[in-house]
Amino acid sequence: MVQAPERLIGAEVKRKEDPRLITGQGTYVDNLKFVGTAYLAILRSPYAHARIKRIDASRARVHPKVLAVFTGEDLRRDGIGSIPVGWLLPDIKLPPHYPLAVDKARYVGDGVAAVVAEDRYSAYDALSLIEVEYEPLPAVVDQEAATRPGAPQVHDEAPNNICFKFAMVAGDVNRALAEADGVVRQRIINHRTSGSSVEPRAAVALYQPATGELTLYNTNQNPHLIRLLLALTMNYPEHKIRVIAPDVGGGFGTKIYLYPDEVVACYAAMKLGRPVKWVETRSEYLRATVHGRDHITDFEVAYKRDGTITGLKVTTYANLGAYISPFAPLIPTFLYVPMLHGPYKLPNVSAEVYGVFTNTTPVDATRGAGRPEATYLLERMVDLVARELNMDPADVRRKNVLEPFENYQTPLAFVYDSGNYPATLNRALELVDYARLREEQRRLREQGRYIGIGLSTYVEVTGAAPSQVAVSLGAQAGLFESAIVRVHPTGKVTVFTGSHTHGQGHETTFAQAIADEFGISIDDVEVVHGDTDAIPFGLGTYGSRSTPVGLTAAYIAGQRIIEKATKIAAHLLEAAEADIVFEGGRFFVRGAPERAVTFQEVALEAYVPRKIPADLELGLEATAFFNPSNFVFPFGTHVAVVEVDPETGQVKLLRYLAVDDVGRVINPMVVDGQVHGGVVHGIGQALWEQVVYDEQGNLLTGTWLDYAMPKAPDLPSFQTDRLETPSPVNPLGVKGAGETGTIASTPAVVNAVLDALAPFGVKHIDMPLTPERVWRALQAARGQG
Amino acid sequence: MFPATFEYYAPTSLEEALNLLRQNPEAKVLAGGHSLIPAMKLRLATPPALVDLRRIPGLSGIRLEGDQLVIGAMTTYYDVQTSELVRQHVPVLAEATDVVGDLQVRNWGTVGGSLAHSDPAGDYPAIILALGAEVRARGPQGERTIPIDQFFVGMFTTALQPGEILTEVRIPVMGPGTGAAYVKFPHPASRYAVVGVCAVVGREDNICRQARIAVTGATLYATRATAAEQALQGQTLNADTIRAAAERAPEGLTITGDRVFASEEYRTHLVRVLTRRALMAAVEKIR
């Protein structure tokens, strides 16, 4: 273990949590065992859209192991309400979302009834004993078709299935289009994917009738938000609810929300007075846990002969699924439209977004959330312009990226905090040896081999958010973060953070940064998270906000500790406070470094006072709430190299390079891990992953036999590199690093495939670029040629 | 992922197993379990009883008997993959096993299980079919030998009668002048064959004396591409004759597609491409 080196920040410290997790010693929700636990199973609608005419649970109720069967009516009668929406937009339609369907089932997987039994086998057996009389209704799956007159209506409250309309305008796009040397129009589909955490969702609910305390152990990314949403849904006092998210096996956004199943688990625990456990199966996860993306977009781009892009006009139909998942309204709006400026000078942008209900699983944030959709559009746009002009895509990017800046006001609301886009672009081109790669591509084409080089130059927004800005735009919660830093009498430290780690490595990186701040060993710092009773408040982990917001809160609390410790040290050293210097874990008198006390000696004095006067408050602990003044904007350039088999359409990824700038790096190894995972996630969308429904709303990709997760043998070793442009927004100069890989890689891979197919005249193929899609595009191109 | 209730039997002799099957006509035979158990966990299969063959001695192992390589039904993929006898006498089988499933599947899955299951996208059915093997089974009426050409009769259906247990597969060893290859286009999710083609070619004086080509994935069950076989028979073996024969591979096959990954039209195309590639590789391997 690293013993307080020169600086811990920036050191490649191995993850503290790994020995526990990789030896099977983690505590996941399903590992929790409570005496008397009963098991919950949910009966889900097999129809995408159906009226529920009658539910007869009498046969299930007499099953010897069944404790109870609940329906939507039961929950409503007992005052369980609709799951609230966490982000409101002007004129948004808010049809209710009850934890169990009441009148209609609206997607395949919609919960219709719940069984609680003595064991899981019996619970599943009993599901088949519940008789539901459905009246199947016409379903709508395609979000554009859903807005047309005569389309099936998902909710009476939302005519034409439109939940909201959102628009932003910068400059004068129509003029840019009129004055352009050329215009490209393209429809692109950013298809639906599943977050696919390895651990599905799970819950254990405990209820103490004597005190009224309700405890929910749950796979989530933000226990306080879950507590708040649960209190509102169940009309139950927030202070009587405790939510604990222990070890969580990946979230990728899908575990931000309060879901119906967890509410039912709490309700059942209260009704039965027994612990109730619910663990999702993979098949349920693919049906009942939110999906991501799902945009149909038409865009027009205006450009000049020299490659300057002057205007972009966008219309997007965003599929919301059957109900509004709590943060769904935010994703295709504020996390998407303002990012359509991208890393470019692009002065004129207008975008219109329709959020549309369909008979499909609800859609909300999954890794990237809005920014992958924006970046995919922009990066396809740049390559299409390059193709029209017969220019190298790298040259078009050079022409259009912003010059280095600090605090750049974009024409679409955001102020980018810091950036040097030409630097990451040039670094990436240099590292792949771009000119030589192009030469090799030419040479191989002569031999009938088709390799393609794809670039993706991105900027994304992380570190949400200035709370007042978020609330003014519709957020129903602030977006700050809290932390307590507690120094114990022996000088050991516990950091309590509102961030939540479910793979990100906070137990290491937060400990690393605080140990660095105090000049102590990382082994002396423990990070506690994921329990509403332990943490003052937390907004949790999503949108790459933990390091810029959560760690910053802990760092600020640490500064308060140092301030107080300096006072104590002054007494111990019998010197003026102003003369005390704190460095490398030692407090000393300026100019006399041998007159020193250690951090540990100061800590002891704070609890066992020998020299400090009575008017100095004892203890050494500080709380901080950090509300950032701005978002932070990581950026970079990724390069993918692929080979396409023109006979089968099979794509092979040969090489992948990521050059990112995520501000100051706490732990390069952890950032590499985030980049690797993120890149795989984005490649998965580009080549393999897709949620597919048929026209009736049946899910055709309901298991991992059909939903194609990326697999190691299909991937090359990744090359990563970083530049560090500090953020001016927080004292550590950090930005978020959890989603850059996902955002950048999807277009890099798609651009690479289309670059490989350039000799055939293929300009665009919608994702995922399955062999058949590539083969069909080649067939079509050959037919024309 | 929780199966319905079932009885579990673990007989220690073949006779006991056959008796159990007689007493429980709806029972399923459990070998490696890597197809059956997932289906039961999804409640797609709800057999009232399982008869596990794992404790029956003598059902696994690989041996040479004259010009036949004999592989016991309970022999795992891993044992085939790492067998010197297989490498020496039917190298294509060992090589092809590299692309069957993953490590766990190869450690548990069995030769007999794969054949008896007749999965439309299984690898072994096509390979064993192309190799012109025969299958031994024991049933209430005693033992019988089934030529592999008569074994696969439908999706998840074989010539095995109710109450019969597949005991071994007998593969002719590959002599001089023969070569074989299995080419697989795996599904990115399941790693099952979207299309798999196994070609076995016998050559004399550069003339194709015999070609057996079997297709999996694209068809409802492993099926021989007889039109391509006949097109090659008696021809000089070169890239042109192989291409011409491969073009005819889909003839007479009932090719099916799916709506997510590979349509019927695309699979038909792949049958041609993979047949050509398998034939080219088989010829390359002639020794």
XYZ file of N, CA and C in Angstrom, chain A residues 120-121 124-125 128 281-283 645 647-650 688 690 692 694-695 700-701 703-709 711 713-714 770-772 775-776, chain B residues 1-6 38 42-43 185-192 243 258-267 269-270 272-274 276-277:
210
model
N -38.994 -17.937 -2.658
C -39.054 -17.395 -4.023
C -39.719 -18.374 -4.979
N -39.461 -19.666 -4.804
C -40.071 -20.647 -5.707
C -41.592 -20.563 -5.637
N -43.007 -17.493 -7.367
C -43.105 -17.609 -8.834
C -44.185 -18.604 -9.226
N -44.295 -19.695 -8.453
C -45.367 -20.654 -8.743
C -46.732 -19.966 -8.676
N -48.393 -17.861 -11.589
C -49.148 -18.521 -12.663
C -50.560 -18.890 -12.214
N -35.091 -10.663 -11.881
C -34.387 -11.581 -12.781
C -33.868 -10.774 -13.982
N -32.962 -11.366 -14.732
C -32.447 -10.671 -15.922
C -33.567 -10.402 -16.927
N -34.464 -11.362 -17.074
C -35.570 -11.148 -18.012
C -36.433 -9.981 -17.562
N -15.576 -6.750 -43.470
C -15.584 -7.831 -44.446
C -16.700 -7.512 -45.444
N -17.906 -9.003 -47.806
C -18.731 -10.131 -48.221
C -19.833 -10.443 -47.209
N -19.501 -10.382 -45.907
C -20.496 -10.694 -44.874
C -21.003 -9.444 -44.162
N -20.308 -8.341 -44.297
C -20.684 -7.140 -43.567
C -20.178 -7.124 -42.135
N -19.426 -8.142 -41.756
C -18.914 -8.235 -40.388
C -17.875 -7.140 -40.135
N -23.563 -3.731 -31.491
C -24.286 -4.941 -31.076
C -25.588 -4.707 -30.341
N -29.066 -3.716 -28.873
C -30.300 -3.057 -29.273
C -31.485 -3.731 -28.608
N -35.241 -4.420 -29.107
C -36.121 -4.453 -30.277
C -37.519 -4.912 -29.861
N -41.472 -5.734 -31.560
C -42.207 -5.856 -32.817
C -43.323 -4.810 -32.823
N -44.112 -4.782 -33.892
C -45.132 -3.736 -34.035
C -46.186 -3.810 -32.938
N -38.543 -8.393 -28.340
C -37.857 -9.485 -29.050
C -36.463 -9.739 -28.478
N -36.010 -8.864 -27.617
C -34.665 -9.018 -27.039
C -34.795 -9.124 -25.522
N -33.825 -11.549 -23.412
C -32.787 -12.206 -22.619
C -31.424 -11.822 -23.214
N -30.375 -12.189 -22.508
C -29.033 -11.915 -23.028
C -28.627 -12.902 -24.132
N -29.535 -13.819 -24.471
C -29.292 -14.629 -25.669
C -29.567 -13.823 -26.929
N -30.367 -12.762 -26.773
C -30.726 -11.936 -27.933
C -30.182 -10.522 -27.831
N -30.141 -10.006 -26.597
C -29.582 -8.674 -26.393
C -28.070 -8.838 -26.292
N -27.357 -8.268 -27.266
C -25.932 -8.597 -27.418
C -25.050 -7.637 -26.635
N -24.612 -8.095 -25.470
C -23.644 -7.326 -24.689
C -22.264 -7.441 -25.327
N -18.405 -8.262 -25.646
C -17.623 -9.323 -25.003
C -16.138 -9.128 -25.298
N -13.563 -10.909 -26.187
C -12.856 -11.356 -27.405
C -13.148 -10.494 -28.637
N -14.215 -9.701 -28.584
C -14.559 -8.870 -29.734
C -13.896 -7.498 -29.675
N -24.945 -4.023 -37.497
C -24.897 -5.483 -37.543
C -24.415 -5.902 -38.924
N -23.876 -7.111 -39.043
C -23.392 -7.560 -40.352
C -24.468 -7.436 -41.429
N -25.692 -7.807 -41.068
C -26.729 -7.752 -42.104
C -26.981 -6.317 -42.571
N -24.165 -5.375 -44.815
C -24.303 -6.136 -46.065
C -25.398 -5.542 -46.946
N -26.533 -5.189 -46.317
C -27.635 -4.606 -47.092
C -27.248 -3.250 -47.680
N -36.053 -16.862 -13.189
C -34.967 -17.842 -13.180
C -35.174 -18.872 -12.089
N -36.437 -19.202 -11.817
C -36.738 -20.205 -10.807
C -37.620 -21.280 -11.421
N -37.060 -22.504 -11.588
C -37.822 -23.537 -12.281
C -39.021 -23.992 -11.466
N -39.971 -24.590 -12.163
C -41.095 -25.222 -11.474
C -40.578 -26.481 -10.766
N -41.366 -26.996 -9.876
C -40.972 -28.173 -9.098
C -40.735 -29.384 -10.005
N -39.691 -30.160 -9.708
C -39.438 -31.385 -10.470
C -38.750 -32.407 -9.570
N -31.242 -23.884 -18.350
C -31.730 -22.525 -18.636
C -33.186 -22.517 -19.107
N -36.259 -20.552 -17.125
C -37.186 -19.602 -17.743
C -38.599 -20.182 -17.829
N -38.768 -21.397 -17.310
C -40.043 -22.120 -17.350
C -40.537 -22.324 -18.781
N -20.318 -18.516 -37.967
C -20.625 -17.093 -37.847
C -21.448 -16.961 -36.578
N -20.800 -16.583 -35.455
C -21.515 -16.636 -34.175
C -22.453 -15.447 -33.975
N -23.534 -15.714 -33.287
C -24.422 -14.618 -32.877
C -23.689 -13.812 -31.803
N -23.731 -12.482 -31.891
C -22.950 -11.696 -30.923
C -23.454 -11.849 -29.494
N -24.707 -12.193 -29.304
C -25.218 -12.340 -27.935
C -25.012 -13.762 -27.435
N -25.568 -14.729 -28.117
C -25.599 -16.096 -27.598
C -24.353 -16.893 -27.947
N -23.639 -16.476 -28.959
C -22.487 -17.215 -29.504
C -22.927 -18.521 -30.159
N -24.217 -18.755 -30.254
C -24.679 -19.862 -31.089
C -24.405 -19.500 -32.548
N -16.321 -22.292 -55.480
C -17.259 -21.164 -55.479
C -18.583 -21.583 -56.131
N -34.431 -14.542 -38.305
C -35.071 -13.922 -37.149
C -35.204 -12.437 -37.423
N -35.942 -11.742 -36.555
C -36.257 -10.343 -36.830
C -35.272 -9.374 -36.188
N -34.361 -9.884 -35.403
C -33.449 -8.972 -34.712
C -32.086 -8.931 -35.388
N -31.533 -10.086 -35.676
C -30.128 -10.090 -36.079
C -29.883 -10.528 -37.516
N -30.520 -11.582 -37.978
C -30.198 -12.093 -39.314
C -31.447 -12.668 -39.977
N -31.829 -12.044 -41.075
C -33.027 -12.473 -41.788
C -32.744 -13.749 -42.584
N -33.808 -14.313 -43.133
C -33.686 -15.501 -43.977
C -32.789 -15.196 -45.183
N -32.985 -14.030 -45.769
C -32.204 -13.667 -46.956
C -30.708 -13.567 -46.627
N -30.429 -12.948 -45.495
C -29.026 -12.795 -45.105
C -28.407 -14.145 -44.744
N -29.174 -14.970 -44.046
C -28.637 -16.291 -43.696
C -28.387 -17.129 -44.942
N -27.468 -15.969 -47.773
C -26.189 -15.448 -48.264
C -25.022 -16.034 -47.477
N -25.193 -16.052 -46.147
C -24.107 -16.586 -45.308
C -23.864 -18.067 -45.570
N -23.986 -19.561 -48.343
C -23.105 -19.629 -49.525
C -21.670 -19.253 -49.145
N -21.542 -18.141 -48.467
C -20.194 -17.647 -48.145
C -19.461 -18.631 -47.241
N -20.160 -19.107 -46.207
C -19.497 -19.986 -45.247
C -19.219 -21.369 -45.838
N -18.399 -21.865 -48.939
C -17.170 -21.665 -49.718
C -15.953 -21.636 -48.797
N -16.069 -20.891 -47.724
C -14.916 -20.765 -46.813
C -14.600 -22.108 -46.144
